[in-house]
Amino acid sequence: MLLDFEQPIAALEGKLLEMKKLATESQVDVSEAVKALEEKIKTLKKETYANLTRWQRVQLSRHPDRPYTLDYIAGITDKFVELHGDRTVSDDKAMVGGFGEVEGRSVMFIGQQKGRNTKQRQMRNFGMANPEGYRKALRLMKMAEKFNRPIVTFIDTPGAFPGLEAEERGQGEAIARNLKEMFMLKVPVICIIIGEGASGGALGIAIGDRVMMLENTWYSVISPESCSSILWRSWNYKEQAAEALKLTATDMLQNKLIDGIIKEPLGGAHTEPERMMRMLKKEIIKMLDELEGVASEDRIMQRIEKFSAMGVVLED
């Protein structure tokens, strides 16, 4: 799938393929022309992806070929055992989790999961968790704490499920309880936004010692489309809404709302998923090494102080 701003790159890549085909069929030496075109494509890619608008970053974060939570878990862990259910209502397929082994270290992985096709998207509810999904996540976090195992969460959701039945079962309470409990977890907690980070649905598993974002992701109280529909009564102003929301990884880091940005391969995580997984695994191991050297009481205080310092308070 090509995004609109990728069309010029695709056109040049098409010409490159034609040139190589012509050289093979006619035995004509076009090596210099091929080399020049390859350099042109490389330069255009760098310029394009270095100057993306906020809306274009949002589009990249939603690319259907981007790795999802279970893809990252499979690529990072040597062994993984998925755990199910909140022990109260049901097993929410939009929220997944379980113990995985990373370089001999047992880690609890939790995250929202989207689907690849229509059937999977329905089963995963488009990555929008119900209250039982957040209660399942909290159950797994408490289990990790009990066995003194670090926690890594992957955030990728357009928001918590807004249906009537979700509200009846206490969606707000479930997310609020997660926020409270995550502040007090005695084990290291790393939160990584791998796609969309929308509203309380993202925040419900995003209170950690380290909150990181992949380069082409977004994190905001509301999606650009929803913001546009509220302010302008139309989705047609989503680009302006994205600019106003300042929702990219760079914006979040400048506003001190996250701890760092994890680079993606040129063109996005979906262009080289295996390389992206290696890069992410390296970052996770590095952060775990740092955090496990800090006493649990100090980690909790640092976590509380970090989030308490966010925002601006004006006093009369």
Tab-separated table of C-alpha atoms in Angstrom:
chain	number	residue	atom	x	y	z
A	1	MET	CA	0.000	0.000	0.000
A	2	LEU	CA	1.357	3.406	-1.066
A	3	LEU	CA	0.571	6.612	0.787
A	4	ASP	CA	0.034	9.770	-1.253
A	5	PHE	CA	3.393	11.333	-0.356
A	6	GLU	CA	5.184	8.114	-1.388
A	7	GLN	CA	3.977	8.288	-5.005
A	8	PRO	CA	7.011	10.230	-6.378
A	9	ILE	CA	9.365	7.658	-4.785
A	10	ALA	CA	7.339	4.786	-6.250
A	11	ALA	CA	7.457	6.393	-9.707
A	12	LEU	CA	11.268	6.564	-9.616
A	13	GLU	CA	11.509	2.993	-8.307
A	14	GLY	CA	9.314	1.907	-11.239
A	15	LYS	CA	11.681	3.616	-13.678
A	16	LEU	CA	14.634	1.887	-11.991
A	17	LEU	CA	13.031	-1.534	-12.462
A	18	GLU	CA	12.331	-0.764	-16.123
A	19	MET	CA	15.925	0.340	-16.626
A	20	LYS	CA	17.294	-2.851	-15.052
A	21	LYS	CA	14.916	-4.975	-17.134
A	22	LEU	CA	15.977	-3.179	-20.309
A	23	ALA	CA	19.634	-3.732	-19.477
A	24	THR	CA	19.027	-7.468	-18.958
A	25	GLU	CA	17.034	-7.921	-22.162
A	26	SER	CA	19.158	-5.788	-24.526
A	27	GLN	CA	22.592	-6.390	-22.986
A	28	VAL	CA	23.137	-2.610	-22.903
A	29	ASP	CA	25.405	-1.197	-20.170
A	30	VAL	CA	23.304	1.267	-18.166
A	31	SER	CA	25.163	0.809	-14.879
A	32	GLU	CA	26.000	4.524	-14.581
A	33	ALA	CA	22.388	5.547	-15.164
A	34	VAL	CA	21.174	2.917	-12.677
A	35	LYS	CA	23.631	4.123	-10.059
A	36	ALA	CA	22.575	7.757	-10.589
A	37	LEU	CA	18.883	6.863	-10.307
A	38	GLU	CA	19.487	4.818	-7.150
A	39	GLU	CA	21.233	7.814	-5.581
A	40	LYS	CA	18.333	10.050	-6.620
A	41	ILE	CA	15.827	7.656	-5.000
A	42	LYS	CA	17.896	7.479	-1.817
A	43	THR	CA	18.108	11.279	-1.601
A	44	LEU	CA	14.384	11.709	-2.297
A	45	LYS	CA	13.514	9.147	0.406
A	46	LYS	CA	15.664	10.922	2.972
A	47	GLU	CA	14.166	14.321	2.123
A	48	THR	CA	10.600	12.985	2.075
A	49	TYR	CA	10.702	11.140	5.407
A	50	ALA	CA	12.715	13.851	7.141
A	51	ASN	CA	10.077	16.470	6.329
A	52	LEU	CA	6.810	14.639	6.931
A	53	THR	CA	3.876	16.660	8.223
A	54	ARG	CA	2.153	15.571	11.418
A	55	TRP	CA	-0.744	14.117	9.446
A	56	GLN	CA	1.652	12.112	7.281
A	57	ARG	CA	3.207	10.658	10.460
A	58	VAL	CA	-0.305	9.641	11.531
A	59	GLN	CA	-0.796	7.930	8.174
A	60	LEU	CA	2.493	6.029	8.564
A	61	SER	CA	1.538	4.939	12.091
A	62	ARG	CA	-1.598	3.307	10.633
A	63	HIS	CA	0.079	1.579	7.698
A	64	PRO	CA	-1.523	-1.882	7.426
A	65	ASP	CA	1.869	-3.569	7.037
A	66	ARG	CA	3.357	-2.131	10.245
A	67	PRO	CA	4.300	-4.749	12.850
A	68	TYR	CA	1.728	-5.139	15.626
A	69	THR	CA	2.205	-6.182	19.245
A	70	LEU	CA	2.308	-9.954	18.644
A	71	ASP	CA	4.728	-9.430	15.733
A	72	TYR	CA	7.140	-7.558	17.995
A	73	ILE	CA	6.779	-10.134	20.768
A	74	ALA	CA	7.525	-12.964	18.300
A	75	GLY	CA	10.539	-11.077	16.932
A	76	ILE	CA	11.967	-10.075	20.302
A	77	THR	CA	11.406	-13.149	22.475
A	78	ASP	CA	12.969	-16.590	22.282
A	79	LYS	CA	9.903	-18.142	23.940
A	80	PHE	CA	6.460	-16.671	24.657
A	81	VAL	CA	3.488	-17.996	26.612
A	82	GLU	CA	0.289	-15.999	26.155
A	83	LEU	CA	-2.010	-15.667	29.179
A	84	HIS	CA	-5.741	-15.106	28.912
A	85	GLY	CA	-8.718	-13.627	30.741
A	86	ASP	CA	-9.402	-11.090	33.479
A	87	ARG	CA	-10.909	-13.740	35.813
A	88	THR	CA	-14.122	-11.721	35.977
A	89	VAL	CA	-15.866	-11.306	32.603
A	90	SER	CA	-13.988	-12.674	29.595
A	91	ASP	CA	-10.792	-12.741	27.569
A	92	ASP	CA	-10.508	-9.492	25.608
A	93	LYS	CA	-8.797	-10.275	22.287
A	94	ALA	CA	-7.879	-6.597	21.797
A	95	MET	CA	-5.456	-6.816	24.741
A	96	VAL	CA	-2.787	-9.526	24.698
A	97	GLY	CA	-0.084	-10.450	27.173
A	98	GLY	CA	2.130	-13.120	28.629
A	99	PHE	CA	5.632	-14.051	29.715
A	100	GLY	CA	8.407	-13.980	27.140
A	101	GLU	CA	12.095	-14.811	27.355
A	102	VAL	CA	14.551	-12.166	26.136
A	103	GLU	CA	18.205	-13.198	26.177
A	104	GLY	CA	17.548	-15.497	29.138
A	105	ARG	CA	15.523	-12.877	31.024
A	106	SER	CA	11.804	-13.440	31.731
A	107	VAL	CA	9.676	-10.394	30.860
A	108	MET	CA	5.933	-9.737	30.999
A	109	PHE	CA	4.731	-8.339	27.665
A	110	ILE	CA	1.338	-6.609	27.389
A	111	GLY	CA	-0.184	-4.673	24.493
A	112	GLN	CA	-3.110	-3.868	22.257
A	113	GLN	CA	-3.426	-6.052	19.172
A	114	LYS	CA	-5.014	-5.110	15.844
A	115	GLY	CA	-5.990	-7.463	13.009
A	116	ARG	CA	-4.615	-7.914	9.496
A	117	ASN	CA	-7.864	-8.759	7.709
A	118	THR	CA	-11.582	-8.160	8.236
A	119	LYS	CA	-12.125	-11.280	10.356
A	120	GLN	CA	-9.108	-10.556	12.574
A	121	ARG	CA	-10.073	-6.891	12.938
A	122	GLN	CA	-13.508	-7.888	14.169
A	123	MET	CA	-12.033	-10.424	16.590
A	124	ARG	CA	-9.482	-7.877	17.892
A	125	ASN	CA	-12.107	-5.091	17.897
A	126	PHE	CA	-9.680	-2.898	15.905
A	127	GLY	CA	-7.336	-2.778	18.899
A	128	MET	CA	-9.963	-1.103	21.117
A	129	ALA	CA	-10.013	-2.833	24.485
A	130	ASN	CA	-13.038	-3.247	26.750
A	131	PRO	CA	-12.834	-2.909	30.568
A	132	GLU	CA	-11.984	-6.600	30.834
A	133	GLY	CA	-8.983	-5.945	28.597
A	134	TYR	CA	-7.586	-3.358	31.023
A	135	ARG	CA	-8.392	-5.600	33.995
A	136	LYS	CA	-6.621	-8.453	32.234
A	137	ALA	CA	-3.595	-6.176	31.710
A	138	LEU	CA	-3.605	-5.235	35.397
A	139	ARG	CA	-3.882	-8.901	36.433
A	140	LEU	CA	-0.803	-9.695	34.353
A	141	MET	CA	1.095	-6.712	35.767
A	142	LYS	CA	0.348	-7.863	39.308
A	143	MET	CA	1.481	-11.378	38.388
A	144	ALA	CA	4.759	-9.955	37.033
A	145	GLU	CA	5.211	-7.996	40.257
A	146	LYS	CA	4.555	-11.116	42.332
A	147	PHE	CA	7.306	-13.020	40.508
A	148	ASN	CA	9.599	-9.957	40.323
A	149	ARG	CA	9.608	-9.783	36.530
A	150	PRO	CA	9.896	-6.540	34.513
A	151	ILE	CA	6.982	-5.334	32.386
A	152	VAL	CA	7.046	-4.074	28.784
A	153	THR	CA	3.855	-2.662	27.259
A	154	PHE	CA	3.211	-1.990	23.576
A	155	ILE	CA	0.662	0.747	22.871
A	156	ASP	CA	-1.225	0.721	19.566
A	157	THR	CA	-4.888	1.712	19.811
A	158	PRO	CA	-7.323	4.228	18.318
A	159	GLY	CA	-8.810	4.412	21.831
A	160	ALA	CA	-10.625	2.350	24.441
A	161	PHE	CA	-13.844	0.820	23.111
A	162	PRO	CA	-16.587	3.499	23.470
A	163	GLY	CA	-19.624	1.198	23.335
A	164	LEU	CA	-22.512	1.331	25.786
A	165	GLU	CA	-21.723	-2.138	27.164
A	166	ALA	CA	-18.129	-1.081	27.873
A	167	GLU	CA	-19.325	1.922	29.854
A	168	GLU	CA	-21.809	-0.260	31.733
A	169	ARG	CA	-18.967	-2.562	32.786
A	170	GLY	CA	-16.868	0.356	34.042
A	171	GLN	CA	-14.499	1.433	31.282
A	172	GLY	CA	-13.480	4.635	33.069
A	173	GLU	CA	-12.938	2.874	36.387
A	174	ALA	CA	-10.839	0.125	34.791
A	175	ILE	CA	-8.490	2.621	33.121
A	176	ALA	CA	-8.294	4.825	36.236
A	177	ARG	CA	-7.413	1.837	38.404
A	178	ASN	CA	-4.640	0.873	35.973
A	179	LEU	CA	-3.161	4.369	36.222
A	180	LYS	CA	-3.166	4.224	40.013
A	181	GLU	CA	-1.753	0.710	40.235
A	182	MET	CA	0.937	1.209	37.589
A	183	PHE	CA	2.433	4.102	39.573
A	184	MET	CA	3.048	1.735	42.496
A	185	LEU	CA	4.411	-1.338	40.700
A	186	LYS	CA	7.668	-2.461	42.311
A	187	VAL	CA	9.157	-3.877	39.110
A	188	PRO	CA	10.602	-1.945	36.125
A	189	VAL	CA	7.935	-0.818	33.646
A	190	ILE	CA	8.734	0.165	30.047
A	191	CYS	CA	5.996	1.538	27.800
A	192	ILE	CA	6.503	1.812	24.030
A	193	ILE	CA	4.080	3.393	21.557
A	194	ILE	CA	4.416	1.319	18.375
A	195	GLY	CA	1.538	2.814	16.354
A	196	GLU	CA	-1.433	4.846	17.541
A	197	GLY	CA	-1.579	6.199	21.073
A	198	ALA	CA	-5.063	7.614	21.480
A	199	SER	CA	-6.568	8.992	24.653
A	200	GLY	CA	-7.150	7.006	27.854
A	201	GLY	CA	-7.130	3.802	25.840
A	202	ALA	CA	-3.388	4.275	25.379
A	203	LEU	CA	-2.735	5.772	28.803
A	204	GLY	CA	-4.321	2.752	30.507
A	205	ILE	CA	-1.120	0.753	29.921
A	206	ALA	CA	1.339	3.665	29.526
A	207	ILE	CA	2.454	4.620	33.049
A	208	GLY	CA	6.072	3.541	33.264
A	209	ASP	CA	9.649	4.272	34.260
A	210	ARG	CA	10.423	4.742	30.571
A	211	VAL	CA	7.814	5.882	28.043
A	212	MET	CA	9.168	5.659	24.508
A	213	MET	CA	7.741	6.268	21.040
A	214	LEU	CA	8.765	4.818	17.718
A	215	GLU	CA	9.688	7.539	15.236
A	216	ASN	CA	6.508	7.387	13.120
A	217	THR	CA	3.850	7.120	15.823
A	218	TRP	CA	1.497	9.524	17.577
A	219	TYR	CA	0.234	10.075	21.119
A	220	SER	CA	-2.660	12.382	21.922
A	221	VAL	CA	-5.842	12.877	23.894
A	222	ILE	CA	-7.836	12.580	20.642
A	223	SER	CA	-7.318	11.507	17.030
A	224	PRO	CA	-7.049	14.218	14.339
A	225	GLU	CA	-10.298	13.045	12.695
A	226	SER	CA	-12.286	13.187	15.941
A	227	CYS	CA	-10.780	16.564	16.809
A	228	SER	CA	-11.732	17.860	13.349
A	229	SER	CA	-15.295	16.545	13.652
A	230	ILE	CA	-15.748	18.303	17.020
A	231	LEU	CA	-14.225	21.660	16.056
A	232	TRP	CA	-15.304	21.893	12.406
A	233	ARG	CA	-18.179	19.380	12.257
A	234	SER	CA	-16.257	17.615	9.488
A	235	TRP	CA	-13.324	15.215	9.049
A	236	ASN	CA	-11.988	17.370	6.215
A	237	TYR	CA	-9.801	19.418	8.566
A	238	LYS	CA	-7.863	16.488	10.003
A	239	GLU	CA	-4.541	17.851	8.688
A	240	GLN	CA	-5.051	21.154	10.537
A	241	ALA	CA	-6.163	19.250	13.637
A	242	ALA	CA	-3.004	17.103	13.558
A	243	GLU	CA	-0.839	20.238	13.382
A	244	ALA	CA	-2.686	21.839	16.304
A	245	LEU	CA	-2.546	18.705	18.457
A	246	LYS	CA	1.261	18.427	18.210
A	247	LEU	CA	1.022	14.654	18.525
A	248	THR	CA	4.236	13.310	16.967
A	249	ALA	CA	7.133	11.718	18.817
A	250	THR	CA	9.218	14.876	18.339
A	251	ASP	CA	6.424	17.029	19.784
A	252	MET	CA	5.988	14.709	22.761
A	253	LEU	CA	9.724	14.731	23.522
A	254	GLN	CA	9.912	18.534	23.276
A	255	ASN	CA	7.017	18.792	25.726
A	256	LYS	CA	8.744	16.304	28.066
A	257	LEU	CA	5.819	13.892	27.920
A	258	ILE	CA	7.970	10.928	26.847
A	259	ASP	CA	11.509	9.827	27.661
A	260	GLY	CA	12.830	9.149	24.174
A	261	ILE	CA	12.319	8.274	20.515
A	262	ILE	CA	13.309	4.969	18.929
A	263	LYS	CA	14.384	5.407	15.312
A	264	GLU	CA	12.702	3.422	12.556
A	265	PRO	CA	14.192	2.193	9.269
A	266	LEU	CA	13.911	4.732	6.448
A	267	GLY	CA	10.314	4.628	5.207
A	268	GLY	CA	8.841	3.240	8.422
A	269	ALA	CA	8.898	0.085	10.544
A	270	HIS	CA	6.973	-1.878	7.893
A	271	THR	CA	9.737	-1.490	5.289
A	272	GLU	CA	12.248	-3.536	7.312
A	273	PRO	CA	10.312	-5.226	10.140
A	274	GLU	CA	13.102	-7.617	11.148
A	275	ARG	CA	15.580	-4.754	11.474
A	276	MET	CA	13.019	-2.774	13.469
A	277	MET	CA	12.593	-5.678	15.863
A	278	ARG	CA	16.350	-5.997	16.358
A	279	MET	CA	16.589	-2.255	17.093
A	280	LEU	CA	13.671	-2.413	19.526
A	281	LYS	CA	15.060	-5.487	21.296
A	282	LYS	CA	18.390	-3.722	21.767
A	283	GLU	CA	16.636	-0.672	23.276
A	284	ILE	CA	14.508	-2.802	25.617
A	285	ILE	CA	17.537	-4.712	26.933
A	286	LYS	CA	19.415	-1.434	27.437
A	287	MET	CA	16.525	0.116	29.395
A	288	LEU	CA	15.990	-3.013	31.515
A	289	ASP	CA	19.678	-3.041	32.434
A	290	GLU	CA	19.430	0.603	33.551
A	291	LEU	CA	16.201	0.180	35.529
A	292	GLU	CA	17.085	-3.057	37.295
A	293	GLY	CA	20.050	-1.298	38.872
A	294	VAL	CA	17.697	1.105	40.719
A	295	ALA	CA	15.988	0.208	44.010
A	296	SER	CA	12.229	-0.350	43.667
A	297	GLU	CA	11.366	2.470	46.126
A	298	ASP	CA	13.502	4.917	44.131
A	299	ARG	CA	11.950	3.775	40.839
A	300	ILE	CA	8.446	4.360	42.193
A	301	MET	CA	9.318	7.858	43.439
A	302	GLN	CA	10.990	8.772	40.148
A	303	ARG	CA	7.939	7.486	38.258
A	304	ILE	CA	5.549	9.584	40.384
A	305	GLU	CA	7.725	12.689	40.176
A	306	LYS	CA	8.081	12.386	36.396
A	307	PHE	CA	4.347	12.321	35.744
A	308	SER	CA	3.611	14.918	38.453
A	309	ALA	CA	5.944	17.362	36.678
A	310	MET	CA	4.003	17.153	33.405
A	311	GLY	CA	1.815	20.036	32.293
A	312	VAL	CA	1.626	23.684	33.273
A	313	VAL	CA	-0.188	25.049	36.316
A	314	LEU	CA	-1.007	28.749	36.502
A	315	GLU	CA	-1.712	30.094	39.997
A	316	ASP	CA	-3.419	33.414	40.695
